[in-house]
Amino acid sequence: MLDTLILSRIQFAANISFHILFPAITIALGWFLFYFKLRFNLSGDPIWMRAYRFWVKVFALTFAIGVVTGITMSFQFGTNWPGYMETVGNIAGPLLGYEVLTAFFLEATFLGIMLFGINRVPAKIHTLATFIVALGTSISAFWILSLNSWMHTPAGYEMIDGVAHVTSWLEVIFNPSFPYRFSHMMVASGLTASFLIAGISAYRILRGDAKRAPKLTLKTALTVACVLGPLQMIIGDMHGLNTLEHQPQKVAAMEGVWQTEKNVPLLLFAIPDEAAKKNHFELKIPNMASLILTHKIDGEIKGLNEFEGNHPPVAPVFWGFRIMVGLGLLMIFVAWFSRIKLWKSEHLSPWNLKVLFAMSFSGWVATLAGWYVTEIGRQPELVTGILTVKDAATDIAPANVGLSLSLYLIVYAILMVAYLHTVFLMARGAVEIEEVSYEEVRKSNMQHENSDEVNHV
Amino acid sequence: MFSAETLAVIFVGLMGLSIFLYAILDGYDLGVGILLPLENQQQSDNMIASIGPFWDANETWLVLAIGVLLIAFPSAHSFILKELYIPVAVLLIALILRGVAFDFRMKAAFSHRPTWDKAFKVGSLLAALSQGYMLGMYIMGFEYSWQSTAFSLLSAVGVAAAYSYIGACWLVMKSEGELQKKATKWARKAGRFSFLGVLAVSVVNPLINASVYERWFSLPNMILLLPMPAFCFVLFLIVDRLLKRMPFQDDVSCWIPFVGAIMIFFLCFNGLAFSFFPDIVPGKITIWQAAAAPASLSFILWGALVVIPCILAYTCYSYRVFWGKTKELKYY
């Protein structure tokens, strides 16, 4: 029989994993929409409005699932992890509160105007609403990543009678790992959205969509991916160095280093064996891990032996890291390869399109793998040096948690099928619609000239 | 700045405001969901269109309410949510179902629309019922007995009726023609059920809680408080009479039932708040025992004082943008 602790952990992991998939798209997709709207305003070319109208529907659907699955999170702190709020509530509470106050209301209210208000507000206000929705999603990410980072690298607090009290809010919010984690997540969202846009656009072209819109969005998304991919590598490297400084046991697990040593090789493949405290079937590049982590060939890396009984489970962290990095490299390669092809010939070959289509949701896999590395990597602690996961757990009956967990899993499975099904259905629907007509161009030119008035008609 | 005692009162006020706004705002859109006529596609579309631009922001008040409870009264948050574990899980699943059904019904294959409509209706109903059940358990001080279960079930039905009532009044204001006539009938029926519900809760609550009885039926409180239930009754009556004669020429006063329902909600909410203040968990924990550290509360208070007026302002703006009768809900 599974106990309450493990069931609560599975439930939290399931909820947060399912939830993050949707913000991972919408954070950046919001900015894409703003860009499309801006290009339309500047050029008056209705093709940008076409792109906007298709992707705003995907945005709305994704956003809705993100919102409703996010609500469950705010309840779970109380239902399943009472010790968390009792110990660090003075810090977690206000940060979550600011997220609700400065982000949730903003995005939710202006989303209504953005989705349904285009004929009811002046064009400029609609563009502003699009901007505010994008800004809202980013502000939301700011607060939640600040709190998450604080759990990894707490700062600006003191412990009084076992409860954390704040000494400096600036140090709490901008704690040591926050800048890296925040930029890493923002760029991850950028890549996730780029590959989704590229993938769905490729899918439309493969289905015989000869219109300008999918070509345009494909090109835009690939360009963004080409820039963000390498940028993510640099940020990831900086984030890794920061982790090495604050959570060396996590890095040791990521690299599969059992003994503290110099000239550590980079393991491309290995099967970590926690019982024997070593790896099997190592495939390695000599000195490479030392070089990456310390920027010196003979740099010393602390091994797991220094954290006996207090380090995370090695295999999931080790493998999560390899999946994330491997996928990241593949994304960079595919993005650059496809973009250069597109630059040279204006068309992509069918198999190239198929690859992009297959990678539509590659950002999801990489993002999840990355989060598993960082969150499993902080085990057995919940808040570094303050609270262990075990001490935060609830004492309610396992049957209750089992019931709620089963309900969530069923609903999530249905939602995932429905979501994927619907996104591709919308893409197929977009294949059928007509190319931008002469009438549409004329109307949009008129709008462009005296944009504020005509929009009401 | 403020003392710990004052901060606790301010935050319980803030939480009260969020809960009250949630009950009205998500109340009407859950009510619209409960009333959804599955057999009439056109009317379903119009009804959902009337709440389309708002439901997401409406639901955010729940997140704020639970957030304030979490921030300001962490031990009460843990206590209440642990006691209500299963109804909370049901509520969350119901809100998920309803929220996504809203989008899927328009975007998924046309043949699936009736299924998503059903999910929308069931989700709305379940959410209302579970909230009512939780309210009942809360009033009963989380006691486990058959009386308390029976009372909570009654409260569940009462809240579902009240949401249908305010939802129907919303539709009377936002719709026209056949749908408006239908909404008028729903509003009258739901109004009567709500009245019975309010009556039942008002009678049972003081009977089972000695301290509540003491508060309401001692002099001079009794005389001072009498206008509250009396006014509530009069409001129900006025709205019902008005609905009977609706619609009027040019649809004048179509907004009165909705405002009347809001006032009824306001009175009931105050009645409950008066019954329990300053307890955050009735008979067990007061707001001062549960309050978080003053430094943390001050930090969030300054932000809230700046941000909440902005939220109210742009919420009003959004209602102004979508003012008037709902036509068709369309992207672009």
mmCIF file of C-alpha atoms in Angstrom, chain B:
data_model
loop_
_atom_site.group_PDB
_atom_site.id
_atom_site.type_symbol
_atom_site.label_atom_id
_atom_site.label_comp_id
_atom_site.label_asym_id
_atom_site.label_seq_id
_atom_site.Cartn_x
_atom_site.Cartn_y
_atom_site.Cartn_z
ATOM 1 C CA MET B 1 2.868 50.523 10.472
ATOM 2 C CA PHE B 2 -0.282 48.681 11.484
ATOM 3 C CA SER B 3 -0.395 46.492 14.573
ATOM 4 C CA ALA B 4 -0.679 42.722 14.160
ATOM 5 C CA GLU B 5 -4.305 42.892 15.387
ATOM 6 C CA THR B 6 -5.317 45.520 12.844
ATOM 7 C CA LEU B 7 -3.559 43.677 10.025
ATOM 8 C CA ALA B 8 -5.537 40.520 10.791
ATOM 9 C CA VAL B 9 -8.789 42.502 10.596
ATOM 10 C CA ILE B 10 -7.753 44.190 7.337
ATOM 11 C CA PHE B 11 -6.879 40.869 5.770
ATOM 12 C CA VAL B 12 -10.031 39.130 6.862
ATOM 13 C CA GLY B 13 -11.839 42.083 5.265
ATOM 14 C CA LEU B 14 -9.871 41.613 2.076
ATOM 15 C CA MET B 15 -10.658 37.930 2.081
ATOM 16 C CA GLY B 16 -14.327 38.709 2.681
ATOM 17 C CA LEU B 17 -14.315 41.098 -0.268
ATOM 18 C CA SER B 18 -12.774 38.446 -2.529
ATOM 19 C CA ILE B 19 -15.213 35.773 -1.424
ATOM 20 C CA PHE B 20 -18.159 38.119 -1.868
ATOM 21 C CA LEU B 21 -17.034 39.217 -5.335
ATOM 22 C CA TYR B 22 -16.347 35.607 -6.244
ATOM 23 C CA ALA B 23 -19.813 34.519 -5.121
ATOM 24 C CA ILE B 24 -21.459 37.202 -7.248
ATOM 25 C CA LEU B 25 -19.240 37.036 -10.307
ATOM 26 C CA ASP B 26 -18.494 33.358 -10.643
ATOM 27 C CA GLY B 27 -21.936 32.841 -9.114
ATOM 28 C CA TYR B 28 -23.662 34.235 -12.159
ATOM 29 C CA ASP B 29 -21.493 32.394 -14.650
ATOM 30 C CA LEU B 30 -21.781 29.089 -12.784
ATOM 31 C CA GLY B 31 -25.519 29.765 -12.652
ATOM 32 C CA VAL B 32 -25.631 30.265 -16.405
ATOM 33 C CA GLY B 33 -23.796 26.951 -16.739
ATOM 34 C CA ILE B 34 -26.285 25.163 -14.473
ATOM 35 C CA LEU B 35 -29.217 26.510 -16.493
ATOM 36 C CA LEU B 36 -27.747 25.563 -19.890
ATOM 37 C CA PRO B 37 -30.582 24.085 -21.997
ATOM 38 C CA LEU B 38 -28.858 21.137 -23.644
ATOM 39 C CA GLU B 39 -31.685 20.669 -26.143
ATOM 40 C CA ASN B 40 -31.413 24.175 -27.573
ATOM 41 C CA GLN B 41 -28.084 24.797 -29.313
ATOM 42 C CA GLN B 42 -28.775 28.409 -30.259
ATOM 43 C CA GLN B 43 -29.751 29.448 -26.752
ATOM 44 C CA SER B 44 -26.809 27.568 -25.237
ATOM 45 C CA ASP B 45 -24.500 29.473 -27.549
ATOM 46 C CA ASN B 46 -26.015 32.809 -26.588
ATOM 47 C CA MET B 47 -25.888 32.040 -22.899
ATOM 48 C CA ILE B 48 -22.265 31.032 -23.000
ATOM 49 C CA ALA B 49 -21.484 34.050 -25.162
ATOM 50 C CA SER B 50 -22.845 36.301 -22.410
ATOM 51 C CA ILE B 51 -20.215 35.043 -19.945
ATOM 52 C CA GLY B 52 -17.407 34.464 -22.471
ATOM 53 C CA PRO B 53 -15.286 37.539 -21.822
ATOM 54 C CA PHE B 54 -15.685 37.359 -18.046
ATOM 55 C CA TRP B 55 -15.538 33.842 -16.616
ATOM 56 C CA ASP B 56 -11.763 33.658 -16.418
ATOM 57 C CA ALA B 57 -11.383 36.857 -14.426
ATOM 58 C CA ASN B 58 -14.378 35.904 -12.280
ATOM 59 C CA GLU B 59 -12.706 32.691 -11.255
ATOM 60 C CA THR B 60 -9.559 34.581 -10.320
ATOM 61 C CA TRP B 61 -11.389 36.007 -7.277
ATOM 62 C CA LEU B 62 -11.478 32.464 -5.892
ATOM 63 C CA VAL B 63 -7.727 32.213 -6.358
ATOM 64 C CA LEU B 64 -7.323 35.533 -4.556
ATOM 65 C CA ALA B 65 -9.644 34.491 -1.720
ATOM 66 C CA ILE B 66 -7.821 31.222 -1.178
ATOM 67 C CA GLY B 67 -4.552 33.106 -1.657
ATOM 68 C CA VAL B 68 -5.387 35.597 1.088
ATOM 69 C CA LEU B 69 -6.367 32.752 3.385
ATOM 70 C CA LEU B 70 -3.039 31.115 2.589
ATOM 71 C CA ILE B 71 -1.009 34.292 2.992
ATOM 72 C CA ALA B 72 -2.689 35.832 6.011
ATOM 73 C CA PHE B 73 -3.976 32.815 7.933
ATOM 74 C CA PRO B 74 -1.735 29.882 6.956
ATOM 75 C CA SER B 75 -2.703 27.592 9.834
ATOM 76 C CA ALA B 76 -6.434 28.143 9.147
ATOM 77 C CA HIS B 77 -5.757 27.451 5.456
ATOM 78 C CA SER B 78 -4.170 24.108 6.310
ATOM 79 C CA PHE B 79 -6.899 23.262 8.810
ATOM 80 C CA ILE B 80 -9.841 24.090 6.537
ATOM 81 C CA LEU B 81 -8.445 22.494 3.398
ATOM 82 C CA LYS B 82 -7.502 19.315 5.232
ATOM 83 C CA GLU B 83 -11.020 19.007 6.613
ATOM 84 C CA LEU B 84 -12.526 19.659 3.198
ATOM 85 C CA TYR B 85 -10.118 17.504 1.225
ATOM 86 C CA ILE B 86 -12.632 15.564 -0.862
ATOM 87 C CA PRO B 87 -15.115 18.392 -1.593
ATOM 88 C CA VAL B 88 -12.158 20.584 -2.581
ATOM 89 C CA ALA B 89 -10.935 17.903 -4.981
ATOM 90 C CA VAL B 90 -14.436 17.674 -6.462
ATOM 91 C CA LEU B 91 -14.602 21.460 -6.795
ATOM 92 C CA LEU B 92 -11.266 21.618 -8.574
ATOM 93 C CA ILE B 93 -12.133 18.835 -10.995
ATOM 94 C CA ALA B 94 -15.478 20.530 -11.659
ATOM 95 C CA LEU B 95 -13.792 23.872 -12.356
ATOM 96 C CA ILE B 96 -11.311 22.185 -14.695
ATOM 97 C CA LEU B 97 -14.137 20.487 -16.593
ATOM 98 C CA ARG B 98 -16.121 23.669 -16.912
ATOM 99 C CA GLY B 99 -13.204 25.895 -17.844
ATOM 100 C CA VAL B 100 -11.944 23.723 -20.650
ATOM 101 C CA ALA B 101 -15.420 22.819 -21.916
ATOM 102 C CA PHE B 102 -15.915 26.501 -22.593
ATOM 103 C CA ASP B 103 -13.096 26.500 -25.128
ATOM 104 C CA PHE B 104 -13.438 22.982 -26.450
ATOM 105 C CA ARG B 105 -17.135 23.333 -27.284
ATOM 106 C CA MET B 106 -16.308 25.996 -29.852
ATOM 107 C CA LYS B 107 -13.090 24.532 -31.189
ATOM 108 C CA ALA B 108 -13.431 20.761 -31.087
ATOM 109 C CA ALA B 109 -15.264 18.887 -33.820
ATOM 110 C CA PHE B 110 -18.850 20.070 -34.208
ATOM 111 C CA SER B 111 -20.181 16.605 -33.418
ATOM 112 C CA HIS B 112 -18.516 16.755 -29.997
ATOM 113 C CA ARG B 113 -20.203 19.989 -28.992
ATOM 114 C CA PRO B 114 -23.130 18.387 -27.122
ATOM 115 C CA THR B 115 -20.644 16.370 -25.052
ATOM 116 C CA TRP B 116 -18.697 19.477 -24.067
ATOM 117 C CA ASP B 117 -21.963 21.278 -23.306
ATOM 118 C CA LYS B 118 -22.843 18.475 -20.933
ATOM 119 C CA ALA B 119 -19.401 18.741 -19.338
ATOM 120 C CA PHE B 120 -19.967 22.482 -18.992
ATOM 121 C CA LYS B 121 -23.321 22.018 -17.297
ATOM 122 C CA VAL B 122 -22.216 19.178 -15.024
ATOM 123 C CA GLY B 123 -19.003 21.020 -14.128
ATOM 124 C CA SER B 124 -20.932 24.167 -13.205
ATOM 125 C CA LEU B 125 -23.436 22.231 -11.128
ATOM 126 C CA LEU B 126 -20.770 20.202 -9.323
ATOM 127 C CA ALA B 127 -18.751 23.329 -8.568
ATOM 128 C CA ALA B 128 -21.800 25.048 -7.063
ATOM 129 C CA LEU B 129 -22.809 21.985 -5.063
ATOM 130 C CA SER B 130 -19.335 21.409 -3.664
ATOM 131 C CA GLN B 131 -19.029 25.071 -2.664
ATOM 132 C CA GLY B 132 -22.386 24.889 -0.902
ATOM 133 C CA TYR B 133 -21.365 21.688 0.832
ATOM 134 C CA MET B 134 -18.142 23.320 2.025
ATOM 135 C CA LEU B 135 -20.083 26.324 3.301
ATOM 136 C CA GLY B 136 -22.345 23.969 5.238
ATOM 137 C CA MET B 137 -19.406 22.083 6.756
ATOM 138 C CA TYR B 138 -17.802 25.409 7.652
ATOM 139 C CA ILE B 139 -20.923 26.645 9.430
ATOM 140 C CA MET B 140 -21.107 23.330 11.284
ATOM 141 C CA GLY B 141 -17.534 23.816 12.476
ATOM 142 C CA PHE B 142 -16.316 20.722 10.546
ATOM 143 C CA GLU B 143 -18.222 18.404 12.799
ATOM 144 C CA TYR B 144 -18.890 14.905 11.530
ATOM 145 C CA SER B 145 -22.425 13.774 12.345
ATOM 146 C CA TRP B 146 -25.516 12.975 10.304
ATOM 147 C CA GLN B 147 -27.013 16.351 11.222
ATOM 148 C CA SER B 148 -24.017 18.190 9.915
ATOM 149 C CA THR B 149 -23.976 16.136 6.701
ATOM 150 C CA ALA B 150 -27.679 16.759 6.207
ATOM 151 C CA PHE B 151 -27.225 20.470 6.785
ATOM 152 C CA SER B 152 -24.283 20.597 4.372
ATOM 153 C CA LEU B 153 -26.307 18.838 1.690
ATOM 154 C CA LEU B 154 -29.093 21.352 2.200
ATOM 155 C CA SER B 155 -26.583 24.157 1.931
ATOM 156 C CA ALA B 156 -25.197 22.581 -1.263
ATOM 157 C CA VAL B 157 -28.620 22.708 -2.896
ATOM 158 C CA GLY B 158 -29.151 26.212 -1.529
ATOM 159 C CA VAL B 159 -25.965 27.567 -3.088
ATOM 160 C CA ALA B 160 -26.715 25.874 -6.423
ATOM 161 C CA ALA B 161 -30.171 27.516 -6.332
ATOM 162 C CA ALA B 162 -28.698 30.907 -5.429
ATOM 163 C CA TYR B 163 -26.192 30.705 -8.284
ATOM 164 C CA SER B 164 -28.944 29.720 -10.702
ATOM 165 C CA TYR B 165 -30.924 32.690 -9.418
ATOM 166 C CA ILE B 166 -28.204 35.260 -9.997
ATOM 167 C CA GLY B 167 -27.300 33.538 -13.289
ATOM 168 C CA ALA B 168 -30.881 33.777 -14.516
ATOM 169 C CA CYS B 169 -31.046 37.443 -13.469
ATOM 170 C CA TRP B 170 -27.827 38.050 -15.402
ATOM 171 C CA LEU B 171 -29.438 36.507 -18.469
ATOM 172 C CA VAL B 172 -32.556 38.652 -18.071
ATOM 173 C CA MET B 173 -30.229 41.630 -18.297
ATOM 174 C CA LYS B 174 -27.979 40.364 -21.095
ATOM 175 C CA SER B 175 -30.424 38.593 -23.423
ATOM 176 C CA GLU B 176 -33.556 39.356 -25.397
ATOM 177 C CA GLY B 177 -36.502 37.635 -27.015
ATOM 178 C CA GLU B 178 -37.229 33.967 -26.310
ATOM 179 C CA LEU B 179 -34.150 33.439 -24.182
ATOM 180 C CA GLN B 180 -35.012 36.411 -22.011
ATOM 181 C CA LYS B 181 -38.525 35.071 -21.432
ATOM 182 C CA LYS B 182 -37.078 31.709 -20.491
ATOM 183 C CA ALA B 183 -34.568 33.358 -18.167
ATOM 184 C CA THR B 184 -37.384 35.260 -16.441
ATOM 185 C CA LYS B 185 -39.101 31.965 -15.653
ATOM 186 C CA TRP B 186 -35.858 30.400 -14.431
ATOM 187 C CA ALA B 187 -35.163 33.419 -12.266
ATOM 188 C CA ARG B 188 -38.552 33.229 -10.545
ATOM 189 C CA LYS B 189 -38.260 29.525 -9.895
ATOM 190 C CA ALA B 190 -34.650 29.698 -8.708
ATOM 191 C CA GLY B 191 -35.542 32.754 -6.625
ATOM 192 C CA ARG B 192 -38.094 30.782 -4.648
ATOM 193 C CA PHE B 193 -35.669 27.935 -4.052
ATOM 194 C CA SER B 194 -32.989 30.402 -2.994
ATOM 195 C CA PHE B 195 -35.388 32.073 -0.609
ATOM 196 C CA LEU B 196 -36.171 28.720 1.006
ATOM 197 C CA GLY B 197 -32.464 27.974 1.176
ATOM 198 C CA VAL B 198 -31.633 31.291 2.839
ATOM 199 C CA LEU B 199 -34.514 30.788 5.251
ATOM 200 C CA ALA B 200 -33.401 27.243 6.129
ATOM 201 C CA VAL B 201 -29.783 28.257 6.734
ATOM 202 C CA SER B 202 -30.862 31.279 8.775
ATOM 203 C CA VAL B 203 -33.061 29.138 11.008
ATOM 204 C CA VAL B 204 -30.708 26.182 11.389
ATOM 205 C CA ASN B 205 -27.518 28.173 11.909
ATOM 206 C CA PRO B 206 -28.507 29.823 15.230
ATOM 207 C CA LEU B 207 -30.236 26.654 16.408
ATOM 208 C CA ILE B 208 -27.110 24.560 16.157
ATOM 209 C CA ASN B 209 -24.548 27.186 17.157
ATOM 210 C CA ALA B 210 -25.243 28.537 20.638
ATOM 211 C CA SER B 211 -22.900 31.466 20.192
ATOM 212 C CA VAL B 212 -24.562 32.458 16.933
ATOM 213 C CA TYR B 213 -27.948 32.310 18.667
ATOM 214 C CA GLU B 214 -26.594 34.494 21.439
ATOM 215 C CA ARG B 215 -25.335 37.017 18.938
ATOM 216 C CA TRP B 216 -28.532 37.338 16.934
ATOM 217 C CA PHE B 217 -31.231 36.982 19.557
ATOM 218 C CA SER B 218 -29.926 39.006 22.466
ATOM 219 C CA LEU B 219 -31.117 42.579 22.990
ATOM 220 C CA PRO B 220 -30.402 45.080 21.570
ATOM 221 C CA ASN B 221 -28.772 43.138 18.684
ATOM 222 C CA MET B 222 -32.059 41.560 17.725
ATOM 223 C CA ILE B 223 -33.766 44.884 17.085
ATOM 224 C CA LEU B 224 -30.769 46.396 15.357
ATOM 225 C CA LEU B 225 -30.363 43.385 13.114
ATOM 226 C CA LEU B 226 -34.003 42.853 12.265
ATOM 227 C CA PRO B 227 -33.918 45.141 9.183
ATOM 228 C CA MET B 228 -31.352 42.814 7.583
ATOM 229 C CA PRO B 229 -33.532 39.690 7.118
ATOM 230 C CA ALA B 230 -36.559 41.902 6.559
ATOM 231 C CA PHE B 231 -34.849 43.783 3.761
ATOM 232 C CA CYS B 232 -33.681 40.500 2.275
ATOM 233 C CA PHE B 233 -37.251 39.216 2.198
ATOM 234 C CA VAL B 234 -38.534 42.440 0.614
ATOM 235 C CA LEU B 235 -35.861 42.222 -2.076
ATOM 236 C CA PHE B 236 -36.835 38.676 -2.983
ATOM 237 C CA LEU B 237 -40.443 39.835 -3.197
ATOM 238 C CA ILE B 238 -39.764 42.902 -5.334
ATOM 239 C CA VAL B 239 -37.592 40.983 -7.775
ATOM 240 C CA ASP B 240 -40.178 38.231 -8.068
ATOM 241 C CA ARG B 241 -43.064 40.662 -8.740
ATOM 242 C CA LEU B 242 -40.956 42.519 -11.267
ATOM 243 C CA LEU B 243 -39.925 39.352 -13.079
ATOM 244 C CA LYS B 244 -43.556 38.322 -13.337
ATOM 245 C CA ARG B 245 -44.386 41.425 -15.387
ATOM 246 C CA MET B 246 -41.246 41.404 -17.523
ATOM 247 C CA PRO B 247 -40.271 42.241 -20.220
ATOM 248 C CA PHE B 248 -41.239 45.891 -20.274
ATOM 249 C CA GLN B 249 -41.371 48.244 -23.222
ATOM 250 C CA ASP B 250 -37.855 48.928 -24.572
ATOM 251 C CA ASP B 251 -36.611 46.503 -21.942
ATOM 252 C CA VAL B 252 -36.365 49.161 -19.257
ATOM 253 C CA SER B 253 -35.278 47.971 -15.826
ATOM 254 C CA CYS B 254 -33.990 44.656 -17.174
ATOM 255 C CA TRP B 255 -31.010 45.181 -14.883
ATOM 256 C CA ILE B 256 -33.008 45.490 -11.644
ATOM 257 C CA PRO B 257 -33.304 41.742 -10.886
ATOM 258 C CA PHE B 258 -29.530 41.313 -11.220
ATOM 259 C CA VAL B 259 -28.827 44.220 -8.897
ATOM 260 C CA GLY B 260 -31.482 42.884 -6.517
ATOM 261 C CA ALA B 261 -29.768 39.498 -6.490
ATOM 262 C CA ILE B 262 -26.423 41.141 -5.761
ATOM 263 C CA MET B 263 -27.977 42.953 -2.808
ATOM 264 C CA ILE B 264 -29.472 39.717 -1.512
ATOM 265 C CA PHE B 265 -26.051 38.061 -1.768
ATOM 266 C CA PHE B 266 -24.560 41.016 0.062
ATOM 267 C CA LEU B 267 -27.032 40.779 2.935
ATOM 268 C CA CYS B 268 -26.612 37.012 3.302
ATOM 269 C CA PHE B 269 -22.864 37.338 3.197
ATOM 270 C CA ASN B 270 -22.919 39.973 5.921
ATOM 271 C CA GLY B 271 -25.260 37.858 7.988
ATOM 272 C CA LEU B 272 -22.808 34.964 7.874
ATOM 273 C CA ALA B 273 -19.803 37.167 8.526
ATOM 274 C CA PHE B 274 -21.563 38.685 11.525
ATOM 275 C CA SER B 275 -22.347 35.228 12.879
ATOM 276 C CA PHE B 276 -18.741 34.139 13.046
ATOM 277 C CA PHE B 277 -16.418 37.126 13.251
ATOM 278 C CA PRO B 278 -13.701 37.084 14.617
ATOM 279 C CA ASP B 279 -13.453 33.300 14.210
ATOM 280 C CA ILE B 280 -11.776 32.117 11.034
ATOM 281 C CA VAL B 281 -12.647 28.527 11.857
ATOM 282 C CA PRO B 282 -15.974 28.707 13.734
ATOM 283 C CA GLY B 283 -15.519 27.928 17.428
ATOM 284 C CA LYS B 284 -11.906 26.821 16.942
ATOM 285 C CA ILE B 285 -9.474 29.431 15.617
ATOM 286 C CA THR B 286 -9.741 33.223 15.673
ATOM 287 C CA ILE B 287 -8.189 35.460 13.026
ATOM 288 C CA TRP B 288 -5.614 36.678 15.536
ATOM 289 C CA GLN B 289 -4.459 33.177 16.394
ATOM 290 C CA ALA B 290 -4.057 32.269 12.740
ATOM 291 C CA ALA B 291 -2.492 35.484 11.402
ATOM 292 C CA ALA B 292 0.899 35.357 9.658
ATOM 293 C CA ALA B 293 3.906 37.531 10.558
ATOM 294 C CA PRO B 294 3.086 41.290 10.478
ATOM 295 C CA ALA B 295 6.144 42.047 8.300
ATOM 296 C CA SER B 296 4.871 39.724 5.571
ATOM 297 C CA LEU B 297 1.329 41.054 5.821
ATOM 298 C CA SER B 298 2.496 44.669 5.546
ATOM 299 C CA PHE B 299 4.569 43.796 2.492
ATOM 300 C CA ILE B 300 1.588 42.384 0.642
ATOM 301 C CA LEU B 301 -0.824 45.014 1.997
ATOM 302 C CA TRP B 302 0.922 47.930 0.309
ATOM 303 C CA GLY B 303 0.860 46.092 -2.980
ATOM 304 C CA ALA B 304 -2.772 45.173 -2.523
ATOM 305 C CA LEU B 305 -3.746 48.774 -1.767
ATOM 306 C CA VAL B 306 -2.235 49.886 -5.052
ATOM 307 C CA VAL B 307 -3.224 46.942 -7.201
ATOM 308 C CA ILE B 308 -6.791 46.147 -6.115
ATOM 309 C CA PRO B 309 -8.201 49.551 -7.156
ATOM 310 C CA CYS B 310 -6.508 49.017 -10.538
ATOM 311 C CA ILE B 311 -8.058 45.553 -10.802
ATOM 312 C CA LEU B 312 -11.497 46.966 -9.988
ATOM 313 C CA ALA B 313 -10.966 49.774 -12.515
ATOM 314 C CA TYR B 314 -10.022 47.548 -15.424
ATOM 315 C CA THR B 315 -12.705 45.051 -14.479
ATOM 316 C CA CYS B 316 -15.252 47.869 -14.774
ATOM 317 C CA TYR B 317 -13.689 48.849 -18.092
ATOM 318 C CA SER B 318 -14.087 45.302 -19.365
ATOM 319 C CA TYR B 319 -17.762 45.242 -18.353
ATOM 320 C CA ARG B 320 -18.241 48.559 -20.126
ATOM 321 C CA VAL B 321 -16.651 47.224 -23.297
ATOM 322 C CA PHE B 322 -19.081 44.304 -23.344
ATOM 323 C CA TRP B 323 -22.033 46.372 -22.137
ATOM 324 C CA GLY B 324 -25.524 45.713 -23.449
ATOM 325 C CA LYS B 325 -27.223 42.675 -24.935
ATOM 326 C CA THR B 326 -24.982 39.843 -25.964
ATOM 327 C CA LYS B 327 -25.069 39.098 -29.621
ATOM 328 C CA GLU B 328 -22.873 36.381 -30.956
ATOM 329 C CA LEU B 329 -19.552 35.388 -29.487
ATOM 330 C CA LYS B 330 -16.917 35.454 -32.160
ATOM 331 C CA TYR B 331 -13.187 35.649 -32.316
ATOM 332 C CA TYR B 332 -12.104 38.583 -34.401
#
